[in-house]
Tab-separated table of C-alpha atoms in Angstrom:
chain	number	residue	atom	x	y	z
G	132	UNK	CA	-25.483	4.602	-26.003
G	133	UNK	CA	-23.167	2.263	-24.007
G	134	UNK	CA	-24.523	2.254	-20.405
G	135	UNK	CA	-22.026	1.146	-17.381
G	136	UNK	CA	-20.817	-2.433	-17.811
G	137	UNK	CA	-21.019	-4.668	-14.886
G	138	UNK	CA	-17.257	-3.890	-13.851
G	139	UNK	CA	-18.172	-0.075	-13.090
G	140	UNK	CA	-21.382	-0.894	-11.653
G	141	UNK	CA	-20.249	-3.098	-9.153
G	142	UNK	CA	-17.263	-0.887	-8.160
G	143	UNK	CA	-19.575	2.113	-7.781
G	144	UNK	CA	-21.998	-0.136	-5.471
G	145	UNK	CA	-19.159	-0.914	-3.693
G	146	UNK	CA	-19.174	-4.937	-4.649
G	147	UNK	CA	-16.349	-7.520	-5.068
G	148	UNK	CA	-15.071	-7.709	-8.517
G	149	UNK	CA	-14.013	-11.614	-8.986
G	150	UNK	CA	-10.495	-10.624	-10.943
G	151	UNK	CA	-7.255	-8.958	-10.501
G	152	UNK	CA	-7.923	-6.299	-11.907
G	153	UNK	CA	-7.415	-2.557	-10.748
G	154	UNK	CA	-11.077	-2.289	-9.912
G	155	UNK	CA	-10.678	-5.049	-7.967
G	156	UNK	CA	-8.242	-3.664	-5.867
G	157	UNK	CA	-10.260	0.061	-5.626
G	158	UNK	CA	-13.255	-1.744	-4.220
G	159	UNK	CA	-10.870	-3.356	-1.865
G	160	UNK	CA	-9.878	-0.497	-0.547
G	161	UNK	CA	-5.852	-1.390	-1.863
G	162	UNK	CA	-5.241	2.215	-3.230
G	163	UNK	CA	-1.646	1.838	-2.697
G	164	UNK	CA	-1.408	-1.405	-4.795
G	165	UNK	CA	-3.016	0.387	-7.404
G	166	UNK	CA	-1.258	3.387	-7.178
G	167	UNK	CA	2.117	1.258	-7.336
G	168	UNK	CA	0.776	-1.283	-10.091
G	169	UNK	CA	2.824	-1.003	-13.502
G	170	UNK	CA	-0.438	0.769	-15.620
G	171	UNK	CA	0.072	3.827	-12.902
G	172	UNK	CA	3.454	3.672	-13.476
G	173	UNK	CA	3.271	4.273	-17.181
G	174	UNK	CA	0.578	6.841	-16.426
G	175	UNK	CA	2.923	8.744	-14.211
G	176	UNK	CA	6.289	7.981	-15.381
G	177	UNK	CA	7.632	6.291	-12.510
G	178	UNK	CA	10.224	4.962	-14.032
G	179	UNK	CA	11.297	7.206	-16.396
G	180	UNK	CA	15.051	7.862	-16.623
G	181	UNK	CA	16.902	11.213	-18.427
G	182	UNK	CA	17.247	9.150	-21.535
G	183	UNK	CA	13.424	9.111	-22.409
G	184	UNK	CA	11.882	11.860	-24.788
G	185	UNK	CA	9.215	13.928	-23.386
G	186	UNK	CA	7.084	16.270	-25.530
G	187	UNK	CA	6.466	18.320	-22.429
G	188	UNK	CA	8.772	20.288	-20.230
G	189	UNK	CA	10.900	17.457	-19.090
G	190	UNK	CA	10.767	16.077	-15.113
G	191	UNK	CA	14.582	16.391	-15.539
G	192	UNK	CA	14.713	19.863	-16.455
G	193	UNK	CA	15.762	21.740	-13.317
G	194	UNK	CA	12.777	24.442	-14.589
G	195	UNK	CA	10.145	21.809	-14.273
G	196	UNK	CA	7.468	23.344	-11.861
G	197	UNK	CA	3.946	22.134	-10.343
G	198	UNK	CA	2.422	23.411	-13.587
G	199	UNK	CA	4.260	21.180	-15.456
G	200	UNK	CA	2.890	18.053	-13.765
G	201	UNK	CA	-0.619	18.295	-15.585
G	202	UNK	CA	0.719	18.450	-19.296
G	203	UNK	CA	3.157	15.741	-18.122
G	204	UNK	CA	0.939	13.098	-17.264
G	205	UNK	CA	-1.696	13.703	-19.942
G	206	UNK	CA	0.757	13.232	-22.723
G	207	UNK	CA	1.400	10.082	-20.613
G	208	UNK	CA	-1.438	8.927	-20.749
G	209	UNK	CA	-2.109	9.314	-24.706
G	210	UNK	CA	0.957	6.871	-24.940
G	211	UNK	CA	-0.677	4.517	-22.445
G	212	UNK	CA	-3.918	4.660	-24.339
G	213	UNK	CA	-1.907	4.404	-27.873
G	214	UNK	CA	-0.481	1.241	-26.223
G	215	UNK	CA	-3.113	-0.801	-24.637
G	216	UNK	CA	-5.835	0.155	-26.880
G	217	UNK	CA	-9.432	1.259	-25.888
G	218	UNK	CA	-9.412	-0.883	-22.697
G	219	UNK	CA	-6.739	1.594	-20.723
G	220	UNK	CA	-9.334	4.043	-19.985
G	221	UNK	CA	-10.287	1.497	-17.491
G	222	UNK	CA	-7.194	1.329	-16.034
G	223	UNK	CA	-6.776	5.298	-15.761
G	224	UNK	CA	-10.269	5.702	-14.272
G	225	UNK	CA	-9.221	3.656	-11.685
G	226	UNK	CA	-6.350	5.165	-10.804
G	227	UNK	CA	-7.741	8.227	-10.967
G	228	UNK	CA	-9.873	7.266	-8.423
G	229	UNK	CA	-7.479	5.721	-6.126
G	230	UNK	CA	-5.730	9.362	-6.300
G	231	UNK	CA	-9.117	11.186	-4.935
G	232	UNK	CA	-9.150	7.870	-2.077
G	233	UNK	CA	-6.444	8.546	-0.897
G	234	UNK	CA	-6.714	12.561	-0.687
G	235	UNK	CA	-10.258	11.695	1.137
G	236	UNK	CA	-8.063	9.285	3.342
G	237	UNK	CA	-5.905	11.802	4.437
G	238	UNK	CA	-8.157	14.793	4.947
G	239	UNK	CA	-11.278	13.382	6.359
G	240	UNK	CA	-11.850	9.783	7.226
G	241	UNK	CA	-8.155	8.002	7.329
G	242	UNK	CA	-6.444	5.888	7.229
G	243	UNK	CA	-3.659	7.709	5.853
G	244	UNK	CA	-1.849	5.990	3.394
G	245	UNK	CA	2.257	5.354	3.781
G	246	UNK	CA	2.594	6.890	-0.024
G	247	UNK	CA	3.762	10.198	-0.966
G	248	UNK	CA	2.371	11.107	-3.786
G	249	UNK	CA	5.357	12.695	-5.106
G	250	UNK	CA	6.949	9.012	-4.875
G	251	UNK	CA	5.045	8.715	-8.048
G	252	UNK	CA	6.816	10.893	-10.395
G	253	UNK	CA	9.494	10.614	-12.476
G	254	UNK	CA	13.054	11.614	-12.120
G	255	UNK	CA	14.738	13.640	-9.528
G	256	UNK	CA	11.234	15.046	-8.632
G	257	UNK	CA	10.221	12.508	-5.560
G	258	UNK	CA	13.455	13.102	-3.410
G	259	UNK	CA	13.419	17.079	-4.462
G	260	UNK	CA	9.601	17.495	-3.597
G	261	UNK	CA	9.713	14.404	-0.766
G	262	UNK	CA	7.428	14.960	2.614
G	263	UNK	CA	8.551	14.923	6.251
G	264	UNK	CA	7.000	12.422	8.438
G	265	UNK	CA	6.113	12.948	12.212
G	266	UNK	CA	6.799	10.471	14.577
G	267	UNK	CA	4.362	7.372	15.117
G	268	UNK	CA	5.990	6.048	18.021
G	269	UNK	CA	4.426	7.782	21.294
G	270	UNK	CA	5.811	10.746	21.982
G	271	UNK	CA	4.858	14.170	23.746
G	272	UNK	CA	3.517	16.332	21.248
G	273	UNK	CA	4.538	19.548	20.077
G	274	UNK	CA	3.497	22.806	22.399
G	275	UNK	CA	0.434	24.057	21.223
G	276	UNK	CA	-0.567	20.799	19.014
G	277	UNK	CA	-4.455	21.384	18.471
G	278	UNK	CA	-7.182	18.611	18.640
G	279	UNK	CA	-7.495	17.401	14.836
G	280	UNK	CA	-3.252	17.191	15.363
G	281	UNK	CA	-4.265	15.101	18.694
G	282	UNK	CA	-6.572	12.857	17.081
G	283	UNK	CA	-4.289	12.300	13.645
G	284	UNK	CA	-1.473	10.750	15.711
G	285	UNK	CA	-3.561	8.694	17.986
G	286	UNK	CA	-5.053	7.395	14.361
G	287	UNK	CA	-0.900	6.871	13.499
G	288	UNK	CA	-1.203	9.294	10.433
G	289	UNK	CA	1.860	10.648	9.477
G	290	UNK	CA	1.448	13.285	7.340
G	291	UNK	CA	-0.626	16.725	9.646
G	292	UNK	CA	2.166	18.170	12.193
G	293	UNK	CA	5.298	17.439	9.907
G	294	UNK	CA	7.374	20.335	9.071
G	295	UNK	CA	7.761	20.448	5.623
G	296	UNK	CA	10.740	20.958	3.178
G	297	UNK	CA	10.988	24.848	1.155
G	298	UNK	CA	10.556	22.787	-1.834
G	299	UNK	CA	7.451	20.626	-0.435
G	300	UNK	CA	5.937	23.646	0.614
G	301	UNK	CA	6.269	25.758	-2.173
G	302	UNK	CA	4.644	22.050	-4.022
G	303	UNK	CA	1.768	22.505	-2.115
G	304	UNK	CA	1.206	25.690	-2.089
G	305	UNK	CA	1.112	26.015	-5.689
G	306	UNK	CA	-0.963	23.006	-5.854
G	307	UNK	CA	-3.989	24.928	-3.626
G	308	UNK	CA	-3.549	27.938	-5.460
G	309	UNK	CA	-4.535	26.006	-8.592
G	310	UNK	CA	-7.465	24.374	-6.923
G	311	UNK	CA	-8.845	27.703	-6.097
G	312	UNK	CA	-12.421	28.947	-7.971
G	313	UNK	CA	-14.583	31.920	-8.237
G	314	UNK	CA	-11.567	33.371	-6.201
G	315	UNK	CA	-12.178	31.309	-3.230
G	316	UNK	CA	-9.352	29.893	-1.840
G	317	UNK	CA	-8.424	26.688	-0.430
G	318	UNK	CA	-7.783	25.935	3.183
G	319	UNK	CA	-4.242	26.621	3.436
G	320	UNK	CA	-3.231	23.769	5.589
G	321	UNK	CA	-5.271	20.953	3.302
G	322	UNK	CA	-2.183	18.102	3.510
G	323	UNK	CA	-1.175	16.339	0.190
G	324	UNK	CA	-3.110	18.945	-2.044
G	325	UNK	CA	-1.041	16.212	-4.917
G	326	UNK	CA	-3.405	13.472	-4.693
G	327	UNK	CA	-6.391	15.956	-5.365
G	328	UNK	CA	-4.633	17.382	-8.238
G	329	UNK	CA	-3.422	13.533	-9.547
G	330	UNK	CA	-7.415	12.842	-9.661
G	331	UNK	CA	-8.255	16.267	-11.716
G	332	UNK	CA	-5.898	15.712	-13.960
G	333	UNK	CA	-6.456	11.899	-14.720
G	334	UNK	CA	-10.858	12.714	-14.627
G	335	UNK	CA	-11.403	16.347	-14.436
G	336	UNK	CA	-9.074	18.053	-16.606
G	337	UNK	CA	-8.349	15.836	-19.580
G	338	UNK	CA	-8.167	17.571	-23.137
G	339	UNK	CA	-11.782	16.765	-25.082
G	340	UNK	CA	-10.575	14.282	-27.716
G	341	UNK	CA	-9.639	11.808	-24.703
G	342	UNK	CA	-12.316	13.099	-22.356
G	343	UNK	CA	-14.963	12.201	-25.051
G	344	UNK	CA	-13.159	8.379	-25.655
G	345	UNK	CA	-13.227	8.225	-22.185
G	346	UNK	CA	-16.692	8.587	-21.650
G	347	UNK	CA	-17.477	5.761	-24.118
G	348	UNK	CA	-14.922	3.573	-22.912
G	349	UNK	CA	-15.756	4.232	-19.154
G	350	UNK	CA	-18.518	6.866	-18.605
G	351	UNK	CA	-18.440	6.161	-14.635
G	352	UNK	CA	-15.067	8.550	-14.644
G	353	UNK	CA	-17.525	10.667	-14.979
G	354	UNK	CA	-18.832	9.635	-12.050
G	355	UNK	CA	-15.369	10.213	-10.508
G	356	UNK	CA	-15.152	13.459	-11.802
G	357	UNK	CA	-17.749	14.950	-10.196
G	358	UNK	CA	-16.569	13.577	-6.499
G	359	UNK	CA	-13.482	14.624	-7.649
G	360	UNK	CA	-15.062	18.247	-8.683
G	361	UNK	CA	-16.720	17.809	-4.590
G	362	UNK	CA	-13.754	17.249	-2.724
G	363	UNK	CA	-12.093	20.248	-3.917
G	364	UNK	CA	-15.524	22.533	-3.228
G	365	UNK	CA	-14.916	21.042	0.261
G	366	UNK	CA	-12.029	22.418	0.329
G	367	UNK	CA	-12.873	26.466	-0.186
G	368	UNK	CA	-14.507	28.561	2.512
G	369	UNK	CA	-17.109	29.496	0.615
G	370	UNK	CA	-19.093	27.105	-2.273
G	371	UNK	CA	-17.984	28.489	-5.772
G	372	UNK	CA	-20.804	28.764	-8.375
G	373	UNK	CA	-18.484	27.345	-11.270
G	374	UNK	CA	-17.638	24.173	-9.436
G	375	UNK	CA	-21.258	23.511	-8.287
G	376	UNK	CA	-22.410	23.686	-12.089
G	377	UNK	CA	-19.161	21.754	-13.151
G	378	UNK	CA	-20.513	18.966	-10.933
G	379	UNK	CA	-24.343	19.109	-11.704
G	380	UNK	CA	-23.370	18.594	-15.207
G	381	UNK	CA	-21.061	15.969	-14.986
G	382	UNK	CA	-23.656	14.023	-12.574
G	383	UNK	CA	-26.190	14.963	-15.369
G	384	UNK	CA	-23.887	13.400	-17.955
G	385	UNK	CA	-22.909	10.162	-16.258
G	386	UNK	CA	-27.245	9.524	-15.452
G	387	UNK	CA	-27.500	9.220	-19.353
G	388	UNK	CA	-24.957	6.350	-19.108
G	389	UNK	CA	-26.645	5.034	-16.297
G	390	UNK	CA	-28.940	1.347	-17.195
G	391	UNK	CA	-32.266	0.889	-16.080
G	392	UNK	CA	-32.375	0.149	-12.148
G	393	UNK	CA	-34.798	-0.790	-9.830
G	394	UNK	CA	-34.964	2.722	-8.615
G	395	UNK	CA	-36.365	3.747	-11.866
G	396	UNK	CA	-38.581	0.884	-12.205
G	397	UNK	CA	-40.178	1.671	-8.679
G	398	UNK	CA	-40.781	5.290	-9.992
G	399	UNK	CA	-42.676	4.743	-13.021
G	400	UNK	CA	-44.263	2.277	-10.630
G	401	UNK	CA	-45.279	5.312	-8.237
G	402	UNK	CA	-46.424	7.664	-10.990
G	403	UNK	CA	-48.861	4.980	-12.098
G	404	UNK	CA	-50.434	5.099	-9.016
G	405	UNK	CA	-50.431	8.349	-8.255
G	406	UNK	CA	-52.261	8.604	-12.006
G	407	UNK	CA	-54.492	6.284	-10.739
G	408	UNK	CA	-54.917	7.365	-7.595
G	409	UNK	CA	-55.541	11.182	-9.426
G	410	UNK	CA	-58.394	9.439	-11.749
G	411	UNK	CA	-60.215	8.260	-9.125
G	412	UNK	CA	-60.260	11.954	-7.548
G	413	UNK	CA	-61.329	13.549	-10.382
G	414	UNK	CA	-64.153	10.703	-11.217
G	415	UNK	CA	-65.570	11.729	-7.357
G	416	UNK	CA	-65.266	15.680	-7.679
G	417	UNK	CA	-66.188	16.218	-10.988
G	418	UNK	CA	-69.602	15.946	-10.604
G	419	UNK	CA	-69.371	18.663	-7.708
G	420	UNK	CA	-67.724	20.502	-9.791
G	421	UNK	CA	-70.210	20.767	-12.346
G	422	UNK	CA	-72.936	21.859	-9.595
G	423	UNK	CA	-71.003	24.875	-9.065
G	424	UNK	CA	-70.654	25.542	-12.144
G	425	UNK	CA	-74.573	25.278	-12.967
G	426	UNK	CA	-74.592	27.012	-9.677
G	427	UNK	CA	-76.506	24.022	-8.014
G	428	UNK	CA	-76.373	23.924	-4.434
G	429	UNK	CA	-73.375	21.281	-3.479
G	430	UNK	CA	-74.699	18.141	-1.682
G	431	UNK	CA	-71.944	18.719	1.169
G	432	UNK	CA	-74.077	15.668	2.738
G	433	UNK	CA	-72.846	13.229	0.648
G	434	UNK	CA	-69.349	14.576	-0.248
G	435	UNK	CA	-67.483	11.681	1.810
G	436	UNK	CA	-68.885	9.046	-0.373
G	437	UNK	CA	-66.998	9.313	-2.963
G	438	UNK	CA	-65.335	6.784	-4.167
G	439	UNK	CA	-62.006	5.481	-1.957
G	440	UNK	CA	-58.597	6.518	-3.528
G	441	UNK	CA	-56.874	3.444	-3.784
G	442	UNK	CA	-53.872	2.685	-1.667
G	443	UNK	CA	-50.489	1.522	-2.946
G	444	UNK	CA	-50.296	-1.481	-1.571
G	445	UNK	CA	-54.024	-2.070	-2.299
G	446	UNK	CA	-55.128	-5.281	-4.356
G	447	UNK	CA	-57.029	-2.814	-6.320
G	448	UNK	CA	-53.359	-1.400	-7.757
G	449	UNK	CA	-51.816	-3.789	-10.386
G	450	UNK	CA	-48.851	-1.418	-11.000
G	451	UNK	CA	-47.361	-2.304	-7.626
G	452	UNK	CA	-47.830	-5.899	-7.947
G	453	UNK	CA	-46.057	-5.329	-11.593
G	454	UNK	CA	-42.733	-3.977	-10.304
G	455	UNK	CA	-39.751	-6.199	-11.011
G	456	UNK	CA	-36.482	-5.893	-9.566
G	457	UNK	CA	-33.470	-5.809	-12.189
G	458	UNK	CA	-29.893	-6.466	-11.557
């Protein structure tokens, strides 16, 4: 079984990739750059005009709705995978990723990025579903503005305290209703609910013939998936069963693509010595043992003179001094 390749393993540790790549620019923390690079623009149809055939419910049909936007993009992305091959999955997984970055961005640890999501899609679809801004310039704030409101415009996010369009709002709306599980809902106020739903579709959600290529092309979406899975448990009021076991099993499937680490080494390091450490135990009390069961009277005198257990870091212990540390 392919195991990550040093690309994904580096971006998951959260090291410098030395290329231009979109990985590159995730580690970076450039989510915008990817999110405006020409693979996402395929994968979202960014620049799609009326003259292109879809075999969904076209972005230019004035019936398109936010349940539309999943089938959209996945047929999307079987072009983009029909086109560059094998090697695109890379390319989506990152983007994919860059999609639940930015939703952490703007719900939990900034800083907010300038991009409305909807400014991805094709057609007439980013100025009918476009955002409202506030103010970044100092101003007094709105009567009644509570303290995460406070703290978002001192941090000069954009997005929290914006009244939004009928059409945005109905967007989003829709958007949290869909991320809802085990009929919990989702906070109701959770801003750009699109970025979430971007990542489920593009690691979450994809049909099984191009989850399962994915996963052999590059298994750390998986890996994605389940933060992705995470982010919208964070999001309900109470923890739905379905989601937890969604994301224990995707966690369980990306450890089997996982290559030997250190970590692992170091275990099988530990359970040598505790196997050692349980051997000399049982060579001291095993002769006690036996008295009792003869029903000999126990030479309690004595009983602390059994041999030492070794320590780990004792020069009696060759399994510690046998632990090498893999890249």
């Amino acid at each position: 079984m392919q195991t990550f390749n040093h690309t994904e393993r580096s971006v998951l540790l959260g090291r410098s990739v030395a290329d231009s790549s979109l990985e590159s620019l995730l580690v970076d923390g450039k989510y915008e750059d990817v999110l405006r690079s020409a693979p996402a623009r395929l994968v979202f149809g960014t620049d799609l005009d009326s003259s292109a055939s879809f075999s969904t419910v076209s972005p230019f049909d004035p019936e398109f709705s936010p349940s539309d936007i999943q089938p959209l993009i996945q047929s999307l992305v079987r072009q983009y995978v029909l086109r560059e091959g094998p090697s695109a999955w890379s390319d989506i997984t990152a983007i994919g990723a860059c999609c639940l970055c930015a939703f952490m961005e703007t719900n939990w640890t900034g800083p907010e990025l300038r991009l409305d999501p909807a400014q991805l899609l094709p057609g007439p679809l980013p100025s009918q579903w476009q955002e409202s801004h506030i103010s970044i310039a100092p101003i007094d704030l709105p009567e009644g503005a509570d303290k995460h409101e406070i703290g978002r415009r001192e941090q000069n996010r954009v997005y929290l305290g914006a009244v939004q369009s009928e059409q945005r709002t109905e967007l989003d709306q829709a958007l949290l209703r869909m991320l809802e599980a085990d009929g919990e809902e989702a906070y109701a106020l959770t801003p750009r609910p699109l970025y979430l739903h971007f990542a489920r579709v593009l690691l979450v959600d994809l049909p099984r013939e191009l989850r399962e290529e994915r996963d052999k092309m590059a298994p750390s979406g998986l890996w994605w998936a389940a933060r992705a899975v995470l982010a919208q448990q964070s999001l309900l009021d109470y923890p739905a069963q379905s989601l937890l076991d969604q994301i224990i099993e995707l966690f369980d499937t990306a450890r089997e693509y996982m290559p030997k680490v250190p970590a692992g080494v170091m275990l099988d390091s530990v359970r040598s010595v505790d196997d050692t450490r349980a051997k000399h135990v049982d060579e001291a009390r095993v002769p006690q043992l036996d008295k009792v069961m003869e029903d000999e009277p126990i030479d309690t005198e004595h009983v602390d003179d059994a041999a030492p257990v070794p320590e780990p870091n004792s020069s009696n212990s060759d399994a510690w001094d046998n632990v090498s540390v893999a890249d």
